[in-house]
Structures are given as C-alpha cells and as structure tokens.
Amino acid sequence: MKGKAKRSKVKLGVPVLVMVCSLFFFTGLFVSPMLFNFQDFGDVGQGQPWSRLLQESAAKEYGKSGDPFLHSIPFQILSWRPRIVYFPNFTTADVCEKIIEMAKPKLEPSKLALREGETVESTKGTRTSSGAFISASEDKSGILDFIEKKIAKVTMIPTSHGEAFNILRYEVLQKYDTHYDAFDPFEYGNVQSQRIASFLLYLSSVEAGGETMFPFEDGLNMDIGYDYKQCIGLKVKPRQGDGLLFYSVLPDGNIDKTSLHGSCPVIEGEKWVATKWINDKKQHY
C-alpha cells in the first residue's frame, strides 16, 4: 500500500511540475520586455537595472555638483588624430523623429561664417543644406534639454558652453564641403569664443551617401593637394540615434589641423542631423 501511495504522488506531481515550469517560462517571455521598456528618451543612467547593479557595487562618494549614480554610455574611439568618439544608440528613434518635426517649420538655407575677404556669392555652393537653430530653452517638451545634458556628460563640458542646436536637413546631392569648426584668427580675425568640440546627433539613417568625412585623419592626405570636394579618408555613415563627438582643438588650445571634416553628398534618401557646437567660453542665447 505504501508503494502504491508513493507512485500516486509521482503521477500527480509531474503535471503540476510541467504547469509551474510553463508559468515561469511565459512569465519571463512576456513580462520581462514590459519591465525593460523604459520611456526615458533612451538614457542609460539612473533608474535602469544595470545602473542599479553598478551603484550597489561601485558607486563612490560624490560632491555637491556630482551625480549619485554611475552611467553606462557605450562608445568607441574612432580616431586619436583628430579625437573622434562614436556613441551607438545615443538616443531613440522616437526622440529623433520629434526633433525633426520640431525643426521642419523653421528650416532656412544654411549659412556660413565668412572668412575675411569672402562673400555670400563667392561661397555659394559650399554648404547646400537647410537648417534651423533651436535652443533647449525653446523646447517645452524637454527633449533637447535632456540631449544637451547627456552631451555634457560625455564631453565633461557644461551645457552653458554649448551653442543652440543646429538642426540640419540634407536632401539628395546636398553636402557641406570640408571645413574646420574652429575659427582660425588669421582667417576670421579676432574671435570672442572658440569652438573646441562638436557633437553630431544623427536624426535619420541615409540609404546612400551623406557620410561625415575626415580626410586628414591620422595625418593622411595633408600633403597631396587634396581636393576639398572629394569624399575620402575616415567616413562615418549616419545611423538614426547615433552620436559622433570630435574635437577641433588640441589639449594645448591650438587648432587640430586633422579635424578638417565635411558632409559627403546625399545620394539616396534624406539626412537629418542635430549639431551641438561646444565653446571654450560660456554662451548666451
């Protein structure tokens, strides 16, 4: 009788075990994605599970102006000459689309900072995109403020040193010939503030063309009579949500001659990018 009772328990336990296992499986399958579907503009900082794990194991004492948590922002160094850093998935596609819609009604033909002796007519065709300047303070949704603060974190330069976002659209065949973002006093005269770094947030992917190019990367092509209209050297293909940071000046404050860059012509599709220029002095706008 005892043997029969034991066998009876085994028979009853198998279906129960299967049901329990199935419950855990489907719970993990359907509930986990909901738990990790954060709507915080794509940040990877405070509040996310891996961030909490980092806090528990490695968080340090911080000062009054610091953060009480660690950040996990993936990056890749693309070049040391010039210093170029790539940030995959810096923000979400939804954020990118909202910034595009924000800029569309304000677009105007892009302008140039003219060197001494240059005119609008003599530089016609150098930069053929359209764009709009929008500051974070103008954006009531808080999206640009969020992006601006995240850029400050990866550059370690306060938001007060950034210019308003320049939201740019490049249509088919539109481009920006190679140039420096920093202002050489010998070409532009006395400058009140110097652009030391640039952050590009790609708001759209491009089917063909539209790469950000650095023809002098690692000192290449600097002594071959380089044609500024060519798309050669290190080229970064735009991908929606990705960020690109590069420095226009060296640590000693001199302009980095390898930071020459441009935007290759769009061959197919449309290129949208939000540019944040970062200066050595506080900006007022």
GROMACS .gro file of C-alpha atoms in nm:
model
  285
    1MET     CA    1   0.000   0.000   0.000
    2LYS     CA    2   0.283   0.236   0.080
    3GLY     CA    3   0.437   0.164  -0.261
    4LYS     CA    4   0.111   0.247  -0.436
    5ALA     CA    5   0.071   0.569  -0.242
    6LYS     CA    6   0.422   0.676  -0.340
    7ARG     CA    7   0.361   0.605  -0.710
    8SER     CA    8   0.036   0.802  -0.692
    9LYS     CA    9   0.219   1.112  -0.567
   10VAL     CA   10   0.468   1.091  -0.852
   11LYS     CA   11   0.192   1.072  -1.109
   12LEU     CA   12   0.015   1.374  -0.962
   13GLY     CA   13   0.343   1.573  -0.934
   14VAL     CA   14   0.450   1.555  -1.299
   15PRO     CA   15   0.166   1.761  -1.449
   16VAL     CA   16   0.195   2.011  -1.165
   17LEU     CA   17   0.569   2.046  -1.232
   18VAL     CA   18   0.504   2.099  -1.604
   19MET     CA   19   0.245   2.366  -1.527
   20VAL     CA   20   0.479   2.551  -1.288
   21CYS     CA   21   0.766   2.542  -1.539
   22SER     CA   22   0.537   2.669  -1.815
   23LEU     CA   23   0.416   2.950  -1.590
   24PHE     CA   24   0.772   3.069  -1.522
   25PHE     CA   25   0.861   3.043  -1.891
   26PHE     CA   26   0.569   3.252  -2.014
   27THR     CA   27   0.612   3.500  -1.730
   28GLY     CA   28   0.972   3.559  -1.836
   29LEU     CA   29   0.876   3.574  -2.202
   30PHE     CA   30   0.602   3.834  -2.174
   31VAL     CA   31   0.667   4.024  -1.852
   32SER     CA   32   1.041   4.089  -1.892
   33PRO     CA   33   1.010   4.303  -2.206
   34MET     CA   34   0.749   4.517  -2.029
   35LEU     CA   35   0.978   4.567  -1.732
   36PHE     CA   36   1.263   4.682  -1.956
   37ASN     CA   37   1.057   4.901  -2.192
   38PHE     CA   38   1.165   5.234  -2.044
   39GLN     CA   39   1.031   5.560  -2.185
   40ASP     CA   40   1.309   5.796  -2.073
   41PHE     CA   41   1.441   5.930  -2.404
   42GLY     CA   42   1.684   5.637  -2.432
   43ASP     CA   43   1.904   5.726  -2.136
   44VAL     CA   44   2.118   5.459  -1.978
   45GLY     CA   45   2.169   5.629  -1.646
   46GLN     CA   46   1.982   5.636  -1.318
   47GLY     CA   47   1.682   5.412  -1.279
   48GLN     CA   48   1.778   5.127  -1.510
   49PRO     CA   49   1.856   4.781  -1.368
   50TRP     CA   50   2.221   4.761  -1.479
   51SER     CA   51   2.274   5.109  -1.339
   52ARG     CA   52   2.138   4.998  -1.001
   53LEU     CA   53   2.372   4.700  -1.003
   54LEU     CA   54   2.665   4.933  -1.070
   55GLN     CA   55   2.555   5.161  -0.788
   56GLU     CA   56   2.549   4.877  -0.539
   57SER     CA   57   2.893   4.751  -0.634
   58ALA     CA   58   3.100   5.051  -0.740
   59ALA     CA   59   2.933   5.385  -0.660
   60LYS     CA   60   3.170   5.633  -0.493
   61GLU     CA   61   3.126   5.935  -0.270
   62TYR     CA   62   3.035   6.238  -0.476
   63GLY     CA   63   3.046   6.613  -0.438
   64LYS     CA   64   2.758   6.861  -0.436
   65SER     CA   65   2.783   6.914  -0.813
   66GLY     CA   66   2.822   6.543  -0.897
   67ASP     CA   67   2.583   6.256  -0.964
   68PRO     CA   68   2.485   5.993  -0.704
   69PHE     CA   69   2.487   5.719  -0.967
   70LEU     CA   70   2.701   5.568  -1.241
   71HIS     CA   71   2.631   5.593  -1.614
   72SER     CA   72   2.671   5.327  -1.877
   73ILE     CA   73   2.703   5.500  -2.215
   74PRO     CA   74   2.870   5.277  -2.479
   75PHE     CA   75   3.130   5.443  -2.700
   76GLN     CA   76   3.403   5.364  -2.949
   77ILE     CA   77   3.713   5.572  -3.018
   78LEU     CA   78   3.724   5.606  -3.397
   79SER     CA   79   4.038   5.817  -3.411
   80TRP     CA   80   4.301   5.986  -3.195
   81ARG     CA   81   4.401   6.229  -3.474
   82PRO     CA   82   4.160   6.403  -3.456
   83ARG     CA   83   3.993   6.281  -3.140
   84ILE     CA   84   3.668   6.125  -3.261
   85VAL     CA   85   3.431   5.924  -3.042
   86TYR     CA   86   3.126   5.732  -3.165
   87PHE     CA   87   2.821   5.669  -2.944
   88PRO     CA   88   2.585   5.400  -3.080
   89ASN     CA   89   2.218   5.436  -2.983
   90PHE     CA   90   2.278   5.766  -2.806
   91THR     CA   91   1.903   5.822  -2.814
   92THR     CA   92   1.587   5.660  -2.951
   93ALA     CA   93   1.424   5.679  -3.293
   94ASP     CA   94   1.117   5.837  -3.133
   95VAL     CA   95   1.326   6.123  -2.993
   96CYS     CA   96   1.491   6.175  -3.332
   97GLU     CA   97   1.155   6.198  -3.510
   98LYS     CA   98   1.027   6.451  -3.257
   99ILE     CA   99   1.332   6.673  -3.307
  100ILE     CA  100   1.283   6.656  -3.685
  101GLU     CA  101   0.919   6.760  -3.654
  102MET     CA  102   1.027   7.041  -3.422
  103ALA     CA  103   1.268   7.179  -3.683
  104LYS     CA  104   1.069   7.138  -4.006
  105PRO     CA  105   0.864   7.462  -3.980
  106LYS     CA  106   1.177   7.666  -3.906
  107LEU     CA  107   1.411   7.550  -4.183
  108GLU     CA  108   1.604   7.808  -4.383
  109PRO     CA  109   1.901   7.780  -4.622
  110SER     CA  110   2.216   7.712  -4.419
  111LYS     CA  111   2.463   7.997  -4.382
  112LEU     CA  112   2.840   8.018  -4.344
  113ALA     CA  113   3.071   8.204  -4.112
  114LEU     CA  114   3.265   8.407  -4.369
  115ARG     CA  115   3.643   8.442  -4.367
  116GLU     CA  116   3.798   8.781  -4.425
  117GLY     CA  117   3.753   8.866  -4.793
  118GLU     CA  118   3.476   8.611  -4.854
  119THR     CA  119   3.122   8.697  -4.959
  120VAL     CA  120   2.794   8.509  -4.972
  121GLU     CA  121   2.826   8.494  -5.350
  122SER     CA  122   3.185   8.366  -5.351
  123THR     CA  123   3.097   8.083  -5.111
  124LYS     CA  124   2.776   7.983  -5.285
  125GLY     CA  125   2.756   7.605  -5.318
  126THR     CA  126   2.990   7.532  -5.027
  127ARG     CA  127   2.706   7.443  -4.794
  128THR     CA  128   2.377   7.347  -4.956
  129SER     CA  129   2.171   7.213  -4.666
  130SER     CA  130   1.884   7.381  -4.486
  131GLY     CA  131   1.869   7.423  -4.112
  132ALA     CA  132   1.725   7.582  -3.800
  133PHE     CA  133   1.874   7.691  -3.469
  134ILE     CA  134   1.673   7.574  -3.167
  135SER     CA  135   1.785   7.615  -2.806
  136ALA     CA  136   1.688   7.375  -2.531
  137SER     CA  137   1.503   7.659  -2.356
  138GLU     CA  138   1.268   7.692  -2.655
  139ASP     CA  139   1.168   7.325  -2.642
  140LYS     CA  140   0.885   7.281  -2.392
  141SER     CA  141   0.891   6.902  -2.428
  142GLY     CA  142   1.228   6.882  -2.251
  143ILE     CA  143   1.380   6.659  -2.518
  144LEU     CA  144   1.656   6.899  -2.623
  145ASP     CA  145   1.737   6.975  -2.261
  146PHE     CA  146   1.775   6.602  -2.197
  147ILE     CA  147   2.003   6.555  -2.501
  148GLU     CA  148   2.206   6.864  -2.409
  149LYS     CA  149   2.269   6.734  -2.058
  150LYS     CA  150   2.367   6.391  -2.189
  151ILE     CA  151   2.615   6.554  -2.430
  152ALA     CA  152   2.761   6.747  -2.135
  153LYS     CA  153   2.814   6.417  -1.951
  154VAL     CA  154   3.011   6.253  -2.232
  155THR     CA  155   3.217   6.564  -2.310
  156MET     CA  156   3.264   6.673  -1.947
  157ILE     CA  157   3.194   7.030  -2.063
  158PRO     CA  158   2.897   7.212  -1.901
  159THR     CA  159   2.583   7.282  -2.102
  160SER     CA  160   2.649   7.654  -2.058
  161HIS     CA  161   2.934   7.625  -2.310
  162GLY     CA  162   2.715   7.486  -2.589
  163GLU     CA  163   2.553   7.683  -2.868
  164ALA     CA  164   2.190   7.628  -2.966
  165PHE     CA  165   2.126   7.308  -3.161
  166ASN     CA  166   2.166   7.350  -3.535
  167ILE     CA  167   1.916   7.104  -3.686
  168LEU     CA  168   2.017   7.032  -4.046
  169ARG     CA  169   1.849   6.860  -4.341
  170TYR     CA  170   2.046   6.737  -4.643
  171GLU     CA  171   1.842   6.630  -4.945
  172VAL     CA  172   1.973   6.440  -5.248
  173LEU     CA  173   2.303   6.590  -5.379
  174GLN     CA  174   2.322   6.838  -5.092
  175LYS     CA  175   2.653   6.849  -4.900
  176TYR     CA  176   2.895   7.057  -4.697
  177ASP     CA  177   3.249   7.093  -4.831
  178THR     CA  178   3.535   7.025  -4.592
  179HIS     CA  179   3.596   7.289  -4.329
  180TYR     CA  180   3.705   7.349  -3.970
  181ASP     CA  181   3.455   7.420  -3.695
  182ALA     CA  182   3.722   7.611  -3.503
  183PHE     CA  183   3.790   7.971  -3.612
  184ASP     CA  184   4.148   8.046  -3.713
  185PRO     CA  185   4.220   8.409  -3.607
  186PHE     CA  186   4.441   8.452  -3.914
  187GLU     CA  187   4.136   8.386  -4.135
  188TYR     CA  188   3.844   8.513  -3.927
  189GLY     CA  189   4.008   8.789  -3.725
  190ASN     CA  190   3.970   8.820  -3.351
  191VAL     CA  191   3.716   8.570  -3.212
  192GLN     CA  192   3.542   8.613  -2.877
  193SER     CA  193   3.485   8.241  -2.826
  194GLN     CA  194   3.642   7.933  -2.984
  195ARG     CA  195   3.458   7.617  -3.084
  196ILE     CA  196   3.658   7.338  -2.925
  197ALA     CA  197   3.435   7.038  -2.996
  198SER     CA  198   3.132   6.933  -3.200
  199PHE     CA  199   2.867   6.672  -3.124
  200LEU     CA  200   2.656   6.536  -3.410
  201LEU     CA  201   2.335   6.351  -3.331
  202TYR     CA  202   2.217   6.165  -3.640
  203LEU     CA  203   1.840   6.203  -3.657
  204SER     CA  204   1.796   5.978  -3.962
  205SER     CA  205   1.970   5.697  -4.140
  206VAL     CA  206   2.073   5.757  -4.502
  207GLU     CA  207   2.032   5.496  -4.774
  208ALA     CA  208   2.344   5.609  -4.964
  209GLY     CA  209   2.595   5.891  -4.922
  210GLY     CA  210   2.576   6.161  -4.656
  211GLU     CA  211   2.877   6.036  -4.460
  212THR     CA  212   3.066   6.264  -4.222
  213MET     CA  213   3.421   6.257  -4.360
  214PHE     CA  214   3.760   6.334  -4.207
  215PRO     CA  215   4.009   6.341  -4.498
  216PHE     CA  216   4.313   6.426  -4.281
  217GLU     CA  217   4.256   6.155  -4.019
  218ASP     CA  218   4.591   6.041  -3.874
  219GLY     CA  219   4.770   6.299  -4.091
  220LEU     CA  220   4.675   6.137  -4.422
  221ASN     CA  221   4.621   6.338  -4.745
  222MET     CA  222   4.761   6.657  -4.593
  223ASP     CA  223   5.043   6.693  -4.845
  224ILE     CA  224   4.891   6.563  -5.168
  225GLY     CA  225   4.699   6.869  -5.291
  226TYR     CA  226   4.372   6.736  -5.151
  227ASP     CA  227   4.058   6.840  -5.341
  228TYR     CA  228   3.813   6.961  -5.074
  229LYS     CA  229   3.517   6.832  -5.279
  230GLN     CA  230   3.633   6.471  -5.262
  231CYS     CA  231   3.491   6.229  -5.006
  232ILE     CA  232   3.799   6.045  -4.881
  233GLY     CA  233   3.955   5.946  -4.552
  234LEU     CA  234   3.762   5.829  -4.248
  235LYS     CA  235   3.389   5.830  -4.326
  236VAL     CA  236   3.111   5.780  -4.071
  237LYS     CA  237   2.775   5.666  -4.208
  238PRO     CA  238   2.473   5.830  -4.042
  239ARG     CA  239   2.252   5.596  -3.843
  240GLN     CA  240   1.944   5.721  -3.663
  241GLY     CA  241   2.003   5.773  -3.292
  242ASP     CA  242   2.383   5.752  -3.303
  243GLY     CA  243   2.611   6.029  -3.184
  244LEU     CA  244   2.953   6.148  -3.302
  245LEU     CA  245   3.187   6.367  -3.098
  246PHE     CA  246   3.506   6.522  -3.233
  247TYR     CA  247   3.745   6.784  -3.100
  248SER     CA  248   3.858   7.076  -3.314
  249VAL     CA  249   4.141   7.189  -3.089
  250LEU     CA  250   4.433   7.012  -2.927
  251PRO     CA  251   4.479   6.994  -2.548
  252ASP     CA  252   4.716   7.292  -2.574
  253GLY     CA  253   4.440   7.506  -2.730
  254ASN     CA  254   4.579   7.513  -3.085
  255ILE     CA  255   4.354   7.414  -3.375
  256ASP     CA  256   4.386   7.048  -3.468
  257LYS     CA  257   4.462   7.053  -3.841
  258THR     CA  258   4.349   6.690  -3.873
  259SER     CA  259   3.994   6.791  -3.764
  260LEU     CA  260   3.907   6.906  -4.116
  261HIS     CA  261   3.570   6.748  -4.199
  262GLY     CA  262   3.268   6.772  -4.424
  263SER     CA  263   2.942   6.609  -4.523
  264CYS     CA  264   2.951   6.395  -4.837
  265PRO     CA  265   2.663   6.448  -5.085
  266VAL     CA  266   2.348   6.251  -5.014
  267ILE     CA  267   2.299   6.001  -5.295
  268GLU     CA  268   1.975   5.840  -5.185
  269GLY     CA  269   1.740   5.933  -4.902
  270GLU     CA  270   1.749   6.230  -4.667
  271LYS     CA  271   1.996   6.319  -4.393
  272TRP     CA  272   1.890   6.489  -4.071
  273VAL     CA  273   2.144   6.578  -3.804
  274ALA     CA  274   2.143   6.788  -3.487
  275THR     CA  275   2.475   6.966  -3.435
  276LYS     CA  276   2.587   7.098  -3.097
  277TRP     CA  277   2.896   7.322  -3.110
  278ILE     CA  278   3.080   7.346  -2.779
  279ASN     CA  279   3.288   7.651  -2.694
  280ASP     CA  280   3.569   7.740  -2.456
  281LYS     CA  281   3.359   8.020  -2.304
  282LYS     CA  282   3.002   8.038  -2.179
  283GLN     CA  283   2.740   8.105  -2.443
  284HIS     CA  284   2.446   8.342  -2.410
  285TYR     CA  285   2.139   8.277  -2.623
   0.00000   0.00000   0.00000
